[in-house]
mmCIF file of C-alpha atoms in Angstrom:
data_model
loop_
_atom_site.group_PDB
_atom_site.id
_atom_site.type_symbol
_atom_site.label_atom_id
_atom_site.label_comp_id
_atom_site.label_asym_id
_atom_site.label_seq_id
_atom_site.Cartn_x
_atom_site.Cartn_y
_atom_site.Cartn_z
ATOM 1 C CA UNK A 9 69.150 171.752 74.126
ATOM 2 C CA UNK A 10 72.045 172.728 76.380
ATOM 3 C CA UNK A 11 74.561 170.057 76.931
ATOM 4 C CA UNK A 12 73.908 169.794 80.743
ATOM 5 C CA UNK A 13 70.501 168.423 79.502
ATOM 6 C CA UNK A 14 71.663 166.164 77.147
ATOM 7 C CA UNK A 15 74.161 164.721 79.515
ATOM 8 C CA UNK A 16 71.468 164.252 81.727
ATOM 9 C CA UNK A 17 69.200 162.352 79.364
ATOM 10 C CA UNK A 18 71.921 159.876 78.167
ATOM 11 C CA UNK A 19 72.970 158.770 81.700
ATOM 12 C CA UNK A 20 69.378 157.034 81.083
ATOM 13 C CA UNK A 21 70.123 155.397 78.040
ATOM 14 C CA UNK A 22 68.826 151.512 78.200
ATOM 15 C CA UNK A 23 71.772 150.066 76.930
ATOM 16 C CA UNK A 24 71.330 146.200 75.174
ATOM 17 C CA UNK A 25 74.287 145.662 73.405
ATOM 18 C CA UNK A 26 76.931 147.087 70.889
ATOM 19 C CA UNK A 27 74.285 148.011 68.544
ATOM 20 C CA UNK A 28 73.386 150.988 70.714
ATOM 21 C CA UNK A 29 76.746 152.565 69.919
ATOM 22 C CA UNK A 30 74.867 154.141 66.762
ATOM 23 C CA UNK A 31 73.319 156.660 69.503
ATOM 24 C CA UNK A 32 77.144 157.983 69.689
ATOM 25 C CA UNK A 33 77.139 158.606 66.060
ATOM 26 C CA UNK A 34 73.830 160.748 65.782
ATOM 27 C CA UNK A 35 76.000 163.802 65.105
ATOM 28 C CA UNK A 36 79.484 164.908 66.370
ATOM 29 C CA UNK A 37 78.084 166.802 69.487
ATOM 30 C CA UNK A 38 76.287 163.723 70.757
ATOM 31 C CA UNK A 39 79.603 161.760 70.317
ATOM 32 C CA UNK A 40 81.471 164.465 71.971
ATOM 33 C CA UNK A 41 78.656 164.539 74.854
ATOM 34 C CA UNK A 42 78.381 160.511 75.288
ATOM 35 C CA UNK A 43 82.232 160.463 75.739
ATOM 36 C CA UNK A 44 81.849 162.058 79.094
ATOM 37 C CA UNK A 45 79.115 159.680 80.154
ATOM 38 C CA UNK A 46 81.138 156.817 81.605
ATOM 39 C CA UNK A 47 77.869 155.175 82.909
ATOM 40 C CA UNK A 48 76.885 154.446 79.156
ATOM 41 C CA UNK A 49 80.068 153.247 78.137
ATOM 42 C CA UNK A 50 79.857 150.746 81.049
ATOM 43 C CA UNK A 51 76.594 149.565 80.337
ATOM 44 C CA UNK A 52 77.665 149.058 76.821
ATOM 45 C CA UNK A 53 80.559 147.125 77.748
ATOM 46 C CA UNK A 54 79.056 144.755 80.386
ATOM 47 C CA UNK A 55 75.701 144.544 77.436
ATOM 48 C CA UNK A 56 78.322 143.752 74.674
ATOM 49 C CA UNK A 57 78.839 140.090 73.682
ATOM 50 C CA UNK A 58 82.808 139.999 73.503
ATOM 51 C CA UNK A 59 82.209 136.188 72.727
ATOM 52 C CA UNK A 60 81.644 136.582 69.261
ATOM 53 C CA UNK A 61 84.266 137.870 66.777
ATOM 54 C CA UNK A 62 84.729 141.652 67.491
ATOM 55 C CA UNK A 63 86.766 144.244 66.650
ATOM 56 C CA UNK A 64 89.471 144.774 69.510
ATOM 57 C CA UNK A 65 90.136 148.340 69.034
ATOM 58 C CA UNK A 66 86.411 149.333 69.034
ATOM 59 C CA UNK A 67 86.449 147.134 72.235
ATOM 60 C CA UNK A 68 89.489 148.889 74.169
ATOM 61 C CA UNK A 69 88.176 152.218 73.210
ATOM 62 C CA UNK A 70 85.000 151.294 74.835
ATOM 63 C CA UNK A 71 86.732 150.011 77.811
ATOM 64 C CA UNK A 72 88.928 153.161 78.147
ATOM 65 C CA UNK A 73 85.600 155.591 78.257
ATOM 66 C CA UNK A 74 84.393 153.496 81.346
ATOM 67 C CA UNK A 75 87.021 155.338 83.254
ATOM 68 C CA UNK A 76 86.996 155.850 86.242
ATOM 69 C CA UNK A 77 83.884 153.377 86.383
ATOM 70 C CA UNK A 78 84.234 149.882 87.340
ATOM 71 C CA UNK A 79 83.377 147.290 84.554
ATOM 72 C CA UNK A 80 82.136 144.129 83.613
ATOM 73 C CA UNK A 81 83.351 141.923 80.754
ATOM 74 C CA UNK A 82 82.540 138.764 78.801
ATOM 75 C CA UNK A 83 85.178 136.910 76.816
ATOM 76 C CA UNK A 84 85.540 133.303 74.763
ATOM 77 C CA UNK A 85 87.930 131.130 73.896
ATOM 78 C CA UNK A 86 91.449 132.673 74.922
ATOM 79 C CA UNK A 87 90.805 135.562 77.410
ATOM 80 C CA UNK A 88 94.523 135.944 78.923
ATOM 81 C CA UNK A 89 95.630 137.372 75.384
ATOM 82 C CA UNK A 90 92.518 139.223 75.544
ATOM 83 C CA UNK A 91 92.978 140.671 79.007
ATOM 84 C CA UNK A 92 96.631 141.376 78.207
ATOM 85 C CA UNK A 93 95.121 143.888 75.540
ATOM 86 C CA UNK A 94 93.303 145.549 77.668
ATOM 87 C CA UNK A 95 96.126 147.486 79.337
ATOM 88 C CA UNK A 96 97.059 147.426 82.750
ATOM 89 C CA UNK A 97 95.639 150.628 83.936
ATOM 90 C CA UNK A 98 92.078 149.183 83.424
ATOM 91 C CA UNK A 99 92.596 145.658 85.031
ATOM 92 C CA UNK A 100 91.853 147.200 88.644
ATOM 93 C CA UNK A 101 88.524 148.261 87.482
ATOM 94 C CA UNK A 102 87.106 144.721 86.344
ATOM 95 C CA UNK A 103 84.626 144.113 88.737
ATOM 96 C CA UNK A 104 82.746 141.156 86.669
ATOM 97 C CA UNK A 105 84.336 138.499 84.317
ATOM 98 C CA UNK A 106 82.364 135.871 82.455
ATOM 99 C CA UNK A 107 84.662 133.631 80.617
ATOM 100 C CA UNK A 108 83.755 130.850 78.032
ATOM 101 C CA UNK A 109 86.458 128.230 77.202
ATOM 102 C CA UNK A 110 86.819 125.761 74.917
ATOM 103 C CA UNK A 111 87.803 122.199 75.763
ATOM 104 C CA UNK A 112 91.270 122.240 74.977
ATOM 105 C CA UNK A 113 93.414 124.266 77.107
ATOM 106 C CA UNK A 114 91.196 125.378 79.505
ATOM 107 C CA UNK A 115 93.506 124.180 82.259
ATOM 108 C CA UNK A 116 96.373 126.707 80.940
ATOM 109 C CA UNK A 117 94.187 129.549 80.466
ATOM 110 C CA UNK A 118 92.513 129.263 83.759
ATOM 111 C CA UNK A 119 95.739 129.133 85.559
ATOM 112 C CA UNK A 120 97.098 131.871 84.349
ATOM 113 C CA UNK A 121 93.879 133.888 84.759
ATOM 114 C CA UNK A 122 94.535 132.890 88.745
ATOM 115 C CA UNK A 123 98.000 134.199 88.532
ATOM 116 C CA UNK A 124 96.847 137.375 87.676
ATOM 117 C CA UNK A 125 94.472 138.025 90.733
ATOM 118 C CA UNK A 126 97.011 141.237 91.231
ATOM 119 C CA UNK A 127 95.514 142.651 88.002
ATOM 120 C CA UNK A 128 91.744 142.169 89.338
ATOM 121 C CA UNK A 129 91.678 143.445 92.890
ATOM 122 C CA UNK A 130 88.118 144.562 92.480
ATOM 123 C CA UNK A 131 86.745 141.619 91.152
ATOM 124 C CA UNK A 132 83.145 140.340 93.138
ATOM 125 C CA UNK A 133 81.932 138.303 90.342
ATOM 126 C CA UNK A 134 83.503 135.299 88.341
ATOM 127 C CA UNK A 135 82.151 133.136 85.615
ATOM 128 C CA UNK A 136 84.484 130.227 84.188
ATOM 129 C CA UNK A 137 82.264 128.055 81.691
ATOM 130 C CA UNK A 138 83.633 125.367 79.368
ATOM 131 C CA UNK A 139 81.926 125.631 75.724
ATOM 132 C CA UNK A 140 82.200 121.991 75.112
ATOM 133 C CA UNK A 141 80.208 119.306 76.354
ATOM 134 C CA UNK A 142 83.114 117.475 76.864
ATOM 135 C CA UNK A 143 84.670 117.529 80.437
ATOM 136 C CA UNK A 144 87.900 115.757 80.158
ATOM 137 C CA UNK A 145 89.249 114.042 83.785
ATOM 138 C CA UNK A 146 92.549 115.663 83.972
ATOM 139 C CA UNK A 147 94.653 116.756 87.389
ATOM 140 C CA UNK A 148 94.468 120.263 88.344
ATOM 141 C CA UNK A 149 97.956 121.846 87.345
ATOM 142 C CA UNK A 150 99.991 121.656 90.771
ATOM 143 C CA UNK A 151 100.582 125.662 89.915
ATOM 144 C CA UNK A 152 96.717 126.606 90.371
ATOM 145 C CA UNK A 153 97.456 124.564 93.993
ATOM 146 C CA UNK A 154 99.950 127.117 95.093
ATOM 147 C CA UNK A 155 97.996 130.503 94.947
ATOM 148 C CA UNK A 156 97.683 132.638 97.867
ATOM 149 C CA UNK A 157 94.442 132.258 100.466
ATOM 150 C CA UNK A 158 93.850 135.772 99.712
ATOM 151 C CA UNK A 159 93.357 135.031 95.841
ATOM 152 C CA UNK A 160 90.399 137.781 94.627
ATOM 153 C CA UNK A 161 89.603 139.355 97.948
ATOM 154 C CA UNK A 162 86.695 140.776 97.012
ATOM 155 C CA UNK A 163 85.177 137.945 94.893
ATOM 156 C CA UNK A 164 81.612 137.488 96.080
ATOM 157 C CA UNK A 165 80.065 135.200 93.265
ATOM 158 C CA UNK A 166 81.485 132.298 91.549
ATOM 159 C CA UNK A 167 79.984 130.100 88.923
ATOM 160 C CA UNK A 168 82.178 127.427 87.946
ATOM 161 C CA UNK A 169 82.573 124.450 85.663
ATOM 162 C CA UNK A 170 83.337 121.329 87.874
ATOM 163 C CA UNK A 171 86.669 120.507 85.982
ATOM 164 C CA UNK A 172 87.654 124.206 86.376
ATOM 165 C CA UNK A 173 87.105 124.482 90.250
ATOM 166 C CA UNK A 174 89.840 124.465 92.540
ATOM 167 C CA UNK A 175 90.044 125.113 96.451
ATOM 168 C CA UNK A 176 91.961 128.518 95.607
ATOM 169 C CA UNK A 177 88.426 129.909 94.100
ATOM 170 C CA UNK A 178 86.795 129.207 97.251
ATOM 171 C CA UNK A 179 87.847 132.262 98.929
ATOM 172 C CA UNK A 180 86.932 133.410 102.278
ATOM 173 C CA UNK A 181 84.842 136.342 101.346
ATOM 174 C CA UNK A 182 82.780 133.747 98.846
ATOM 175 C CA UNK A 183 78.925 134.416 99.299
ATOM 176 C CA UNK A 184 77.413 132.553 96.274
ATOM 177 C CA UNK A 185 78.650 129.517 94.757
ATOM 178 C CA UNK A 186 77.694 127.662 91.377
ATOM 179 C CA UNK A 187 79.674 124.522 90.249
#
């Protein structure tokens, strides 16, 4: 087949998860062509479960291949170091972020995330969830209450565990809130 026909076929591949990366390894030609289909990589990153142990190098390569498109991401436990490893050139393209936090250091992790709103100007969907069923009754740290009111200007959907909610997350453009 001519490359143009294969590229059009590749644009219609239904991605279910990281297992579908196998299709890029059928042969060198297919692998080279798939690198030119950011829609495939956006779907792959969006469907991948990065909450399980995963090779960060592979994840970062998949994220790089999503360019120039926006993408969604699902992370667990310590999301901020993971976000820093993604690379600043990709932050602006994160449109959806799902983070599962363990109960121990969740307040600090959420605080660090909220302070990085400049990294995420296109974030439209945010899901913050505690992995544990334990909801410790602690006060929200003061630095979370000192955020500008225009934090995450494109945020439309917010799903958040009750202890993680703070007023700065109820941004002006929010259309859907689940606590």
